[in-house]
mmCIF file of C-alpha atoms and ligand atoms in Angstrom:
data_model
loop_
_atom_site.group_PDB
_atom_site.id
_atom_site.type_symbol
_atom_site.label_atom_id
_atom_site.label_comp_id
_atom_site.label_asym_id
_atom_site.label_seq_id
_atom_site.Cartn_x
_atom_site.Cartn_y
_atom_site.Cartn_z
ATOM 1 C CA MET A 25 31.698 5.970 -14.354
ATOM 2 C CA THR A 26 32.126 7.478 -10.874
ATOM 3 C CA PHE A 27 29.269 6.566 -8.560
ATOM 4 C CA ASP A 28 27.979 8.791 -5.766
ATOM 5 C CA LEU A 29 27.070 5.644 -3.922
ATOM 6 C CA LEU A 30 27.855 1.980 -4.303
ATOM 7 C CA ILE A 31 25.788 -0.714 -2.560
ATOM 8 C CA LYS A 32 28.158 -3.661 -2.171
ATOM 9 C CA ASN A 33 27.564 -7.403 -1.710
ATOM 10 C CA ALA A 34 23.792 -7.151 -1.444
ATOM 11 C CA THR A 35 21.313 -9.901 -2.116
ATOM 12 C CA VAL A 36 19.322 -8.065 -4.763
ATOM 13 C CA LEU A 37 15.680 -9.109 -5.073
ATOM 14 C CA ASP A 38 13.672 -7.568 -7.907
ATOM 15 C CA PRO A 39 10.700 -9.803 -8.760
ATOM 16 C CA SER A 40 9.781 -7.648 -11.797
ATOM 17 C CA ARG A 41 12.999 -8.731 -13.484
ATOM 18 C CA ASP A 42 13.358 -12.115 -11.811
ATOM 19 C CA ILE A 43 16.597 -11.055 -10.108
ATOM 20 C CA TYR A 44 17.390 -12.748 -6.787
ATOM 21 C CA GLU A 45 21.161 -12.963 -6.394
ATOM 22 C CA LYS A 46 24.239 -11.256 -5.030
ATOM 23 C CA LYS A 47 24.941 -8.010 -6.900
ATOM 24 C CA ASP A 48 26.403 -4.542 -6.513
ATOM 25 C CA ILE A 49 24.389 -1.434 -7.411
ATOM 26 C CA GLY A 50 25.952 1.866 -8.538
ATOM 27 C CA VAL A 51 24.003 5.109 -8.057
ATOM 28 C CA ALA A 52 24.892 8.500 -9.582
ATOM 29 C CA SER A 53 22.930 11.761 -9.752
ATOM 30 C CA GLY A 54 19.933 10.116 -8.118
ATOM 31 C CA LYS A 55 19.602 7.368 -10.723
ATOM 32 C CA ILE A 56 20.434 3.671 -10.841
ATOM 33 C CA ARG A 57 23.427 3.488 -13.175
ATOM 34 C CA SER A 58 24.718 -0.040 -12.847
ATOM 35 C CA ILE A 59 23.742 -3.459 -11.443
ATOM 36 C CA GLU A 60 26.613 -5.906 -11.808
ATOM 37 C CA ASN A 61 28.094 -8.912 -10.078
ATOM 38 C CA ASN A 62 31.136 -6.931 -8.978
ATOM 39 C CA ILE A 63 31.607 -3.173 -9.277
ATOM 40 C CA PRO A 64 35.103 -2.083 -8.119
ATOM 41 C CA ASP A 65 35.191 0.067 -4.943
ATOM 42 C CA ASN A 66 37.407 2.702 -6.482
ATOM 43 C CA ASN A 67 34.533 3.832 -8.669
ATOM 44 C CA ALA A 68 32.538 5.167 -5.742
ATOM 45 C CA ILE A 69 32.517 8.260 -3.515
ATOM 46 C CA ASP A 70 30.600 6.424 -0.815
ATOM 47 C CA ILE A 71 29.847 2.783 -0.090
ATOM 48 C CA ILE A 72 27.106 0.947 1.793
ATOM 49 C CA GLU A 73 28.263 -2.536 2.751
ATOM 50 C CA ALA A 74 25.093 -4.619 2.433
ATOM 51 C CA LYS A 75 26.342 -8.143 3.057
ATOM 52 C CA ASP A 76 23.508 -10.200 4.646
ATOM 53 C CA LYS A 77 20.965 -7.540 3.681
ATOM 54 C CA ILE A 78 18.209 -7.742 1.084
ATOM 55 C CA VAL A 79 18.081 -4.925 -1.447
ATOM 56 C CA ILE A 80 14.703 -4.421 -3.122
ATOM 57 C CA PRO A 81 13.007 -1.763 -5.232
ATOM 58 C CA GLY A 82 11.553 1.012 -3.082
ATOM 59 C CA LEU A 83 8.188 -0.311 -1.910
ATOM 60 C CA VAL A 84 4.915 0.952 -3.394
ATOM 61 C CA ASP A 85 2.172 1.174 -0.746
ATOM 62 C CA LEU A 86 -1.155 1.214 -2.597
ATOM 63 C CA HIS A 87 -3.196 2.416 0.383
ATOM 64 C CA VAL A 88 -2.018 5.037 2.900
ATOM 65 C CA HIS A 89 -3.366 8.267 4.462
ATOM 66 C CA VAL A 90 -0.903 11.153 4.402
ATOM 67 C CA TRP A 91 -2.950 14.370 3.946
ATOM 68 C CA TRP A 92 -1.592 15.381 7.314
ATOM 69 C CA GLY A 93 -3.326 18.269 9.125
ATOM 70 C CA VAL A 94 -6.487 18.005 7.018
ATOM 71 C CA ALA A 95 -7.684 14.399 6.818
ATOM 72 C CA HIS A 96 -8.463 13.372 10.396
ATOM 73 C CA LEU A 97 -6.639 10.054 10.158
ATOM 74 C CA ALA A 98 -3.499 11.070 8.288
ATOM 75 C CA VAL A 99 0.128 10.653 9.323
ATOM 76 C CA GLU A 100 3.132 12.420 7.829
ATOM 77 C CA ALA A 101 4.468 10.435 4.911
ATOM 78 C CA ASP A 102 8.230 10.574 5.407
ATOM 79 C CA PRO A 103 8.548 9.023 8.899
ATOM 80 C CA TYR A 104 5.929 6.328 8.294
ATOM 81 C CA CYS A 105 6.628 5.563 4.629
ATOM 82 C CA LEU A 106 10.000 6.679 3.308
ATOM 83 C CA ASP A 107 12.004 6.017 6.478
ATOM 84 C CA ARG A 108 10.493 2.531 6.503
ATOM 85 C CA GLY A 109 11.157 1.324 2.952
ATOM 86 C CA VAL A 110 8.221 2.859 1.060
ATOM 87 C CA THR A 111 9.369 5.276 -1.660
ATOM 88 C CA THR A 112 5.940 5.619 -3.318
ATOM 89 C CA ALA A 113 2.907 6.125 -1.085
ATOM 90 C CA ILE A 114 -0.512 6.185 -2.684
ATOM 91 C CA ASP A 115 -3.042 8.055 -0.620
ATOM 92 C CA ALA A 116 -6.407 6.301 -0.782
ATOM 93 C CA GLY A 117 -9.069 8.970 -0.662
ATOM 94 C CA SER A 118 -7.900 11.402 2.024
ATOM 95 C CA SER A 119 -8.572 14.152 -0.512
ATOM 96 C CA GLY A 120 -11.524 14.914 -2.763
ATOM 97 C CA SER A 121 -12.165 17.532 -5.410
ATOM 98 C CA ASN A 122 -12.496 20.298 -2.766
ATOM 99 C CA THR A 123 -9.103 19.592 -1.201
ATOM 100 C CA ILE A 124 -6.806 17.982 -3.802
ATOM 101 C CA ALA A 125 -5.165 21.276 -4.808
ATOM 102 C CA GLY A 126 -4.054 21.872 -1.204
ATOM 103 C CA PHE A 127 -2.870 18.286 -0.834
ATOM 104 C CA GLN A 128 -0.705 18.746 -3.878
ATOM 105 C CA ARG A 129 0.693 22.146 -2.947
ATOM 106 C CA TYR A 130 1.241 21.667 0.770
ATOM 107 C CA VAL A 131 2.071 17.982 1.041
ATOM 108 C CA MET A 132 2.920 16.210 -2.224
ATOM 109 C CA SER A 133 5.281 18.904 -3.469
ATOM 110 C CA LYS A 134 7.015 19.300 -0.072
ATOM 111 C CA THR A 135 7.457 15.670 0.899
ATOM 112 C CA LYS A 136 10.403 13.453 0.026
ATOM 113 C CA THR A 137 8.194 10.376 -0.324
ATOM 114 C CA ARG A 138 6.678 10.190 -3.804
ATOM 115 C CA ILE A 139 2.966 10.678 -3.105
ATOM 116 C CA LEU A 140 0.168 9.862 -5.529
ATOM 117 C CA ALA A 141 -3.546 9.738 -4.813
ATOM 118 C CA PHE A 142 -6.821 8.013 -5.389
ATOM 119 C CA LEU A 143 -9.242 10.949 -5.424
ATOM 120 C CA HIS A 144 -12.265 10.392 -3.194
ATOM 121 C CA ILE A 145 -15.619 10.674 -4.959
ATOM 122 C CA SER A 146 -16.678 12.748 -1.924
ATOM 123 C CA GLY A 147 -15.486 16.308 -2.442
ATOM 124 C CA MET A 148 -14.393 16.556 1.199
ATOM 125 C CA GLY A 149 -12.253 13.422 1.125
ATOM 126 C CA GLN A 150 -11.933 11.879 4.584
ATOM 127 C CA LEU A 151 -12.176 14.913 6.832
ATOM 128 C CA ASP A 152 -13.847 13.553 9.907
ATOM 129 C CA ASN A 153 -14.034 10.427 12.026
ATOM 130 C CA GLU A 154 -17.606 10.899 13.299
ATOM 131 C CA ILE A 155 -19.494 12.145 10.257
ATOM 132 C CA GLY A 156 -19.097 9.926 7.190
ATOM 133 C CA GLU A 157 -18.057 11.637 3.990
ATOM 134 C CA LEU A 158 -21.044 10.318 2.012
ATOM 135 C CA GLU A 159 -23.819 10.242 4.592
ATOM 136 C CA ASP A 160 -24.997 13.200 2.525
ATOM 137 C CA ILE A 161 -24.733 11.997 -1.069
ATOM 138 C CA ARG A 162 -24.544 15.583 -2.329
ATOM 139 C CA TRP A 163 -20.804 15.361 -1.568
ATOM 140 C CA ALA A 164 -20.436 12.868 -4.448
ATOM 141 C CA ARG A 165 -20.366 15.177 -7.468
ATOM 142 C CA VAL A 166 -19.324 13.484 -10.673
ATOM 143 C CA GLU A 167 -18.473 16.619 -12.666
ATOM 144 C CA ASP A 168 -16.295 18.067 -9.890
ATOM 145 C CA ALA A 169 -14.374 14.808 -9.533
ATOM 146 C CA ILE A 170 -13.767 14.593 -13.280
ATOM 147 C CA GLU A 171 -12.559 18.193 -13.397
ATOM 148 C CA ALA A 172 -10.200 17.709 -10.425
ATOM 149 C CA SER A 173 -8.870 14.447 -11.876
ATOM 150 C CA THR A 174 -8.149 16.183 -15.157
ATOM 151 C CA LEU A 175 -6.462 19.200 -13.544
ATOM 152 C CA HIS A 176 -4.307 16.981 -11.335
ATOM 153 C CA SER A 177 -3.873 14.065 -13.697
ATOM 154 C CA ASP A 178 -0.160 13.672 -12.878
ATOM 155 C CA SER A 179 -0.846 12.833 -9.253
ATOM 156 C CA ILE A 180 -4.278 11.179 -9.394
ATOM 157 C CA VAL A 181 -4.037 7.475 -10.200
ATOM 158 C CA GLY A 182 -7.703 6.544 -9.723
ATOM 159 C CA ILE A 183 -10.935 7.114 -7.806
ATOM 160 C CA LYS A 184 -11.795 5.922 -4.292
ATOM 161 C CA VAL A 185 -15.077 5.250 -2.575
ATOM 162 C CA ARG A 186 -15.765 3.788 0.890
ATOM 163 C CA LEU A 187 -18.926 1.722 1.088
ATOM 164 C CA SER A 188 -19.362 0.907 4.804
ATOM 165 C CA GLU A 189 -22.759 1.814 6.248
ATOM 166 C CA HIS A 190 -21.265 3.952 9.064
ATOM 167 C CA ILE A 191 -19.636 6.090 6.332
ATOM 168 C CA VAL A 192 -22.243 6.225 3.557
ATOM 169 C CA GLY A 193 -25.433 5.147 5.296
ATOM 170 C CA LYS A 194 -27.657 3.455 2.728
ATOM 171 C CA ASN A 195 -26.036 5.401 -0.125
ATOM 172 C CA ASP A 196 -23.511 2.679 -1.036
ATOM 173 C CA LEU A 197 -24.899 1.759 -4.453
ATOM 174 C CA ILE A 198 -25.345 5.323 -5.683
ATOM 175 C CA ALA A 199 -21.917 6.283 -4.322
ATOM 176 C CA PHE A 200 -20.383 3.280 -6.090
ATOM 177 C CA GLU A 201 -22.135 4.136 -9.364
ATOM 178 C CA ARG A 202 -20.930 7.731 -9.308
ATOM 179 C CA ALA A 203 -17.352 6.736 -8.460
ATOM 180 C CA LEU A 204 -17.343 4.152 -11.249
ATOM 181 C CA GLN A 205 -18.707 6.737 -13.679
ATOM 182 C CA VAL A 206 -15.775 9.061 -12.912
ATOM 183 C CA ALA A 207 -13.236 6.239 -13.140
ATOM 184 C CA LYS A 208 -14.584 5.264 -16.548
ATOM 185 C CA GLU A 209 -14.517 8.847 -17.740
ATOM 186 C CA ILE A 210 -10.883 9.440 -16.690
ATOM 187 C CA LYS A 211 -9.846 5.903 -17.762
ATOM 188 C CA LYS A 212 -8.277 5.037 -14.417
ATOM 189 C CA PRO A 213 -9.022 2.350 -11.826
ATOM 190 C CA LEU A 214 -11.663 2.541 -9.137
ATOM 191 C CA MET A 215 -10.700 1.466 -5.615
ATOM 192 C CA ILE A 216 -13.580 0.420 -3.359
ATOM 193 C CA HIS A 217 -13.358 -0.081 0.399
ATOM 194 C CA ILE A 218 -15.526 -3.033 1.463
ATOM 195 C CA GLY A 219 -16.761 -4.317 4.825
ATOM 196 C CA GLY A 220 -19.994 -3.494 6.586
ATOM 197 C CA SER A 221 -21.855 -2.129 3.567
ATOM 198 C CA TYR A 222 -25.667 -1.841 3.661
ATOM 199 C CA ASN A 223 -26.037 -3.762 0.407
ATOM 200 C CA SER A 224 -24.385 -7.084 -0.368
ATOM 201 C CA LEU A 225 -21.291 -7.516 -2.514
ATOM 202 C CA GLU A 226 -23.496 -9.284 -5.088
ATOM 203 C CA LYS A 227 -24.817 -5.854 -6.061
ATOM 204 C CA ILE A 228 -21.334 -4.338 -6.364
ATOM 205 C CA LEU A 229 -18.569 -6.744 -7.414
ATOM 206 C CA PRO A 230 -20.108 -7.884 -10.727
ATOM 207 C CA ASN A 231 -19.891 -4.264 -11.933
ATOM 208 C CA MET A 232 -16.166 -3.932 -11.303
ATOM 209 C CA ARG A 233 -13.853 -3.935 -14.291
ATOM 210 C CA SER A 234 -10.526 -5.621 -14.878
ATOM 211 C CA GLY A 235 -7.926 -3.440 -13.098
ATOM 212 C CA ASP A 236 -10.358 -2.040 -10.537
ATOM 213 C CA ILE A 237 -9.294 -2.611 -6.939
ATOM 214 C CA VAL A 238 -11.048 -3.952 -3.837
ATOM 215 C CA THR A 239 -9.294 -2.863 -0.641
ATOM 216 C CA HIS A 240 -9.827 -4.380 2.840
ATOM 217 C CA SER A 241 -10.329 -7.674 0.979
ATOM 218 C CA PHE A 242 -9.619 -9.754 4.090
ATOM 219 C CA THR A 243 -11.917 -7.914 6.471
ATOM 220 C CA GLN A 244 -13.951 -9.786 9.051
ATOM 221 C CA LYS A 245 -16.853 -7.331 8.761
ATOM 222 C CA PRO A 246 -20.192 -8.346 7.200
ATOM 223 C CA ASN A 247 -20.394 -8.387 3.403
ATOM 224 C CA GLY A 248 -16.775 -9.505 3.003
ATOM 225 C CA ILE A 249 -15.530 -12.051 0.473
ATOM 226 C CA LEU A 250 -16.245 -15.181 2.581
ATOM 227 C CA ASP A 251 -19.672 -16.790 2.911
ATOM 228 C CA ASN A 252 -20.994 -18.057 6.250
ATOM 229 C CA LYS A 253 -19.128 -21.347 5.756
ATOM 230 C CA SER A 254 -15.814 -19.474 5.301
ATOM 231 C CA LYS A 255 -15.748 -20.290 1.612
ATOM 232 C CA VAL A 256 -14.649 -17.581 -0.827
ATOM 233 C CA LYS A 257 -17.816 -16.357 -2.553
ATOM 234 C CA ASP A 258 -18.206 -17.205 -6.235
ATOM 235 C CA ILE A 259 -18.730 -13.534 -7.127
ATOM 236 C CA ALA A 260 -15.291 -12.778 -5.608
ATOM 237 C CA LEU A 261 -13.641 -15.654 -7.488
ATOM 238 C CA ASP A 262 -15.335 -14.485 -10.704
ATOM 239 C CA ALA A 263 -14.069 -10.937 -10.134
ATOM 240 C CA MET A 264 -10.513 -12.223 -9.511
ATOM 241 C CA LYS A 265 -10.639 -14.217 -12.750
ATOM 242 C CA ARG A 266 -11.821 -11.101 -14.561
ATOM 243 C CA GLY A 267 -8.770 -9.143 -13.328
ATOM 244 C CA VAL A 268 -10.191 -7.242 -10.354
ATOM 245 C CA ILE A 269 -7.334 -6.734 -7.868
ATOM 246 C CA PHE A 270 -7.955 -7.796 -4.253
ATOM 247 C CA ASP A 271 -5.742 -5.588 -2.095
ATOM 248 C CA VAL A 272 -5.026 -6.075 1.628
ATOM 249 C CA GLY A 273 -5.385 -2.534 3.094
ATOM 250 C CA HIS A 274 -4.734 -3.812 6.632
ATOM 251 C CA GLY A 275 -5.784 -0.715 8.536
ATOM 252 C CA GLN A 276 -7.166 -0.468 12.030
ATOM 253 C CA GLY A 277 -10.253 -2.591 11.473
ATOM 254 C CA SER A 278 -9.954 -4.389 8.180
ATOM 255 C CA PHE A 279 -7.536 -7.314 8.270
ATOM 256 C CA SER A 280 -8.419 -10.592 9.899
ATOM 257 C CA PHE A 281 -6.072 -13.544 10.348
ATOM 258 C CA PRO A 282 -8.968 -16.068 10.301
ATOM 259 C CA VAL A 283 -10.249 -14.601 6.992
ATOM 260 C CA ALA A 284 -6.768 -14.447 5.431
ATOM 261 C CA GLU A 285 -6.038 -17.998 6.625
ATOM 262 C CA ALA A 286 -9.298 -19.337 5.164
ATOM 263 C CA CYS A 287 -8.414 -17.624 1.870
ATOM 264 C CA MET A 288 -4.874 -19.042 1.864
ATOM 265 C CA GLU A 289 -6.320 -22.539 2.372
ATOM 266 C CA GLN A 290 -8.405 -21.954 -0.765
ATOM 267 C CA ASP A 291 -5.348 -20.639 -2.672
ATOM 268 C CA VAL A 292 -6.710 -17.101 -2.666
ATOM 269 C CA ILE A 293 -3.791 -14.741 -2.115
ATOM 270 C CA PRO A 294 -3.865 -10.948 -2.335
ATOM 271 C CA GLY A 295 -3.301 -9.175 -5.663
ATOM 272 C CA THR A 296 -1.381 -6.464 -3.796
ATOM 273 C CA ILE A 297 -0.378 -5.963 -0.151
ATOM 274 C CA SER A 298 -0.891 -2.463 1.262
ATOM 275 C CA SER A 299 -0.817 -1.164 4.815
ATOM 276 C CA ASP A 300 -3.582 1.481 5.054
ATOM 277 C CA ILE A 301 -1.218 3.149 7.514
ATOM 278 C CA HIS A 302 -2.866 5.998 9.413
ATOM 279 C CA LYS A 303 -2.927 7.721 12.771
ATOM 280 C CA TYR A 304 -5.039 5.065 14.468
ATOM 281 C CA ASN A 305 -2.840 2.072 13.530
ATOM 282 C CA ALA A 306 0.726 3.381 13.203
ATOM 283 C CA ARG A 307 1.456 2.301 16.802
ATOM 284 C CA GLY A 308 -0.096 -1.069 16.070
ATOM 285 C CA PRO A 309 -1.447 -3.252 14.724
ATOM 286 C CA VAL A 310 -0.020 -2.048 11.390
ATOM 287 C CA PHE A 311 3.251 -0.232 12.293
ATOM 288 C CA ASP A 312 4.362 -0.144 8.631
ATOM 289 C CA LEU A 313 4.183 -1.936 5.293
ATOM 290 C CA LEU A 314 7.156 -4.233 6.015
ATOM 291 C CA THR A 315 5.364 -5.564 9.120
ATOM 292 C CA THR A 316 2.247 -6.171 6.982
ATOM 293 C CA LEU A 317 4.424 -8.114 4.506
ATOM 294 C CA SER A 318 5.886 -10.110 7.418
ATOM 295 C CA LYS A 319 2.344 -11.185 8.379
ATOM 296 C CA TYR A 320 1.945 -12.669 4.900
ATOM 297 C CA ILE A 321 5.284 -14.482 5.253
ATOM 298 C CA TYR A 322 3.811 -15.907 8.480
ATOM 299 C CA LEU A 323 0.726 -16.927 6.450
ATOM 300 C CA GLY A 324 2.896 -18.851 3.988
ATOM 301 C CA LEU A 325 3.995 -16.564 1.140
ATOM 302 C CA SER A 326 7.686 -16.421 0.217
ATOM 303 C CA LEU A 327 9.876 -13.334 0.521
ATOM 304 C CA LYS A 328 9.886 -13.046 -3.271
ATOM 305 C CA GLU A 329 6.080 -13.195 -3.392
ATOM 306 C CA VAL A 330 5.493 -10.511 -0.759
ATOM 307 C CA ILE A 331 8.032 -8.190 -2.401
ATOM 308 C CA ALA A 332 6.340 -8.709 -5.799
ATOM 309 C CA LEU A 333 2.983 -7.826 -4.190
ATOM 310 C CA SER A 334 4.398 -4.581 -2.801
ATOM 311 C CA THR A 335 6.586 -3.405 -5.699
ATOM 312 C CA TYR A 336 5.773 -4.064 -9.336
ATOM 313 C CA LYS A 337 2.243 -5.419 -8.750
ATOM 314 C CA PRO A 338 0.944 -2.185 -7.166
ATOM 315 C CA ALA A 339 2.990 -0.209 -9.727
ATOM 316 C CA ASN A 340 1.142 -2.138 -12.453
ATOM 317 C CA ALA A 341 -2.177 -1.521 -10.695
ATOM 318 C CA VAL A 342 -1.739 2.238 -11.151
ATOM 319 C CA ASN A 343 -0.103 1.924 -14.588
ATOM 320 C CA LEU A 344 3.264 3.242 -13.433
ATOM 321 C CA ASN A 345 5.369 0.144 -14.000
ATOM 322 C CA ASP A 346 7.710 2.078 -16.303
ATOM 323 C CA ASN A 347 8.782 4.343 -13.457
ATOM 324 C CA ILE A 348 8.426 2.605 -10.104
ATOM 325 C CA GLY A 349 8.486 -0.803 -8.478
ATOM 326 C CA SER A 350 11.602 -2.189 -10.126
ATOM 327 C CA LEU A 351 15.356 -1.649 -10.234
ATOM 328 C CA LYS A 352 15.910 -0.448 -13.774
ATOM 329 C CA ILE A 353 19.059 1.157 -15.123
ATOM 330 C CA GLY A 354 18.256 4.836 -15.625
ATOM 331 C CA ALA A 355 15.310 4.859 -13.199
ATOM 332 C CA ASP A 356 15.202 6.977 -10.031
ATOM 333 C CA ALA A 357 17.364 5.366 -7.352
ATOM 334 C CA ASP A 358 14.364 4.379 -5.188
ATOM 335 C CA ILE A 359 15.816 1.453 -3.272
ATOM 336 C CA ALA A 360 15.125 -0.193 0.093
ATOM 337 C CA ILE A 361 17.813 -2.007 2.041
ATOM 338 C CA ILE A 362 16.149 -4.302 4.549
ATOM 339 C CA ASN A 363 16.949 -6.984 7.062
ATOM 340 C CA HIS A 364 15.109 -10.306 6.959
ATOM 341 C CA ILE A 365 15.153 -11.594 10.539
ATOM 342 C CA LYS A 366 14.394 -15.320 10.501
ATOM 343 C CA ASP A 367 14.829 -16.519 14.062
ATOM 344 C CA GLY A 368 12.987 -13.966 16.203
ATOM 345 C CA ARG A 369 9.834 -14.118 18.277
ATOM 346 C CA PHE A 370 7.223 -11.661 17.098
ATOM 347 C CA TYR A 371 3.627 -11.110 18.131
ATOM 348 C CA PHE A 372 1.557 -10.188 15.086
ATOM 349 C CA GLU A 373 -1.857 -8.714 15.756
ATOM 350 C CA ASP A 374 -4.668 -8.349 13.204
ATOM 351 C CA ALA A 375 -7.506 -5.822 13.380
ATOM 352 C CA GLU A 376 -9.548 -7.987 15.778
ATOM 353 C CA GLN A 377 -6.943 -8.555 18.480
ATOM 354 C CA ASN A 378 -6.125 -12.034 17.154
ATOM 355 C CA ILE A 379 -2.462 -12.739 17.819
ATOM 356 C CA ARG A 380 -0.138 -14.976 15.823
ATOM 357 C CA ASN A 381 3.417 -15.840 16.856
ATOM 358 C CA GLY A 382 5.849 -15.391 13.984
ATOM 359 C CA THR A 383 9.589 -15.939 13.706
ATOM 360 C CA GLU A 384 10.298 -13.822 10.632
ATOM 361 C CA LEU A 385 10.234 -10.048 10.339
ATOM 362 C CA LEU A 386 11.282 -7.633 7.606
ATOM 363 C CA VAL A 387 12.787 -4.448 9.000
ATOM 364 C CA PRO A 388 13.990 -1.292 7.259
ATOM 365 C CA ILE A 389 17.668 -0.387 7.419
ATOM 366 C CA VAL A 390 18.224 2.374 4.834
ATOM 367 C CA THR A 391 15.920 3.658 2.099
ATOM 368 C CA LEU A 392 17.115 5.641 -0.905
ATOM 369 C CA ARG A 393 14.783 8.069 -2.670
ATOM 370 C CA LYS A 394 16.422 9.484 -5.797
ATOM 371 C CA GLY A 395 19.697 8.420 -4.211
ATOM 372 C CA GLU A 396 19.141 10.366 -0.963
ATOM 373 C CA ARG A 397 19.345 8.262 2.209
ATOM 374 C CA PHE A 398 16.669 7.904 4.908
ATOM 375 C CA SER A 399 16.684 5.790 8.040
ATOM 376 C CA PRO A 400 14.009 4.650 10.490
ATOM 377 C CA LYS A 401 13.777 6.099 14.010
ATOM 378 C CA HIS A 402 13.550 2.543 15.300
ATOM 379 C CA SER A 403 14.093 -0.807 13.569
ATOM 380 C CA VAL A 404 11.837 -3.332 15.322
ATOM 381 C CA HIS A 405 8.864 -1.689 17.030
ATOM 382 C CA PRO A 406 9.054 -2.601 20.741
ATOM 383 C CA GLN A 407 5.408 -3.741 20.797
ATOM 384 C CA LEU A 408 6.134 -6.442 18.211
ATOM 385 C CA THR A 409 8.390 -8.289 20.636
ATOM 386 C CA HIS A 410 6.271 -7.861 23.798
ATOM 387 C CA LYS A 411 3.940 -10.687 24.647
ATOM 388 C CA PRO A 412 0.483 -9.089 24.743
HETATM 389 ZN ZN1 ZN B 22 -7.863 3.735 4.192
#
């Protein structure tokens, strides 16, 4: 076979298939055609020499905001996702039933990044920063959300609801109930955003099903997963045992090193690692998903673990493990070539201005989406190496 592109001498890491060794990868017509120990050069039109690089499945970011121009917080997907290793970006509630058709026509269909969405139970999605989308509960219309989810079933992977008091007032329980009702009806997961809710998690978590997702799991805000002695609450442990997925969703205000460290000490690690990249954190403290993964390497997870939590685990969470999150022969050539710097000096900041000094950083080099190449505008963000 003649390959359009051959990636040579890479360290290939695909946790879904337990591959972590030196391999070559042949790509033709946008698909992965071959993964072998040694593919001869003369079978390729073009070659990427990837010695000393790590080659992983294109990352799957379970929580982003990319309904650019409509949702107040959104960024454009390609520069912040695809150029930086993320081939599948899952928008977490920027759109609702009133706006999903536009999101699909004007963004999803025109963007190189593969974009999927959790539909917000609020018809407006996340339009505004000052007025919460469910302060008026009339925005949460079950029938409209079911109809939109059915019409756009190819791109909607689940339902989203944000439960913080500044967003929903005292409507958190009714908003949660309505979102769960839609998720049950369409047989897809519910993603809830926790932190600062009016009611306690005791009234919410026990109702979540296996496969439902909690995002902002490691928030420092009230009504998080730790009790006042920094112990992981029993209701959270019960939910984890039941199969509820505890996602990171770093964001601008929702990831705390002290919370994540307390959880690590109690052997509570995330079920998935997502960035919650948006306009208010893309210049720090999030930067991108690879930086978020690097923070978990700092916290003690291995490279293989963080890549699992950002490839096949989120793919599984949205029931797309047949198509994304692994390097399969015949699958779309969605591949990230990254550098694993091990001897640097990096200043990692959480959402509360806590700083940790790390030595390891994952940085994007080249990302392939259906075999087409994309590169970042910068490799290491300058702020990561400046002492704050
Ligand atoms: Zn978000």
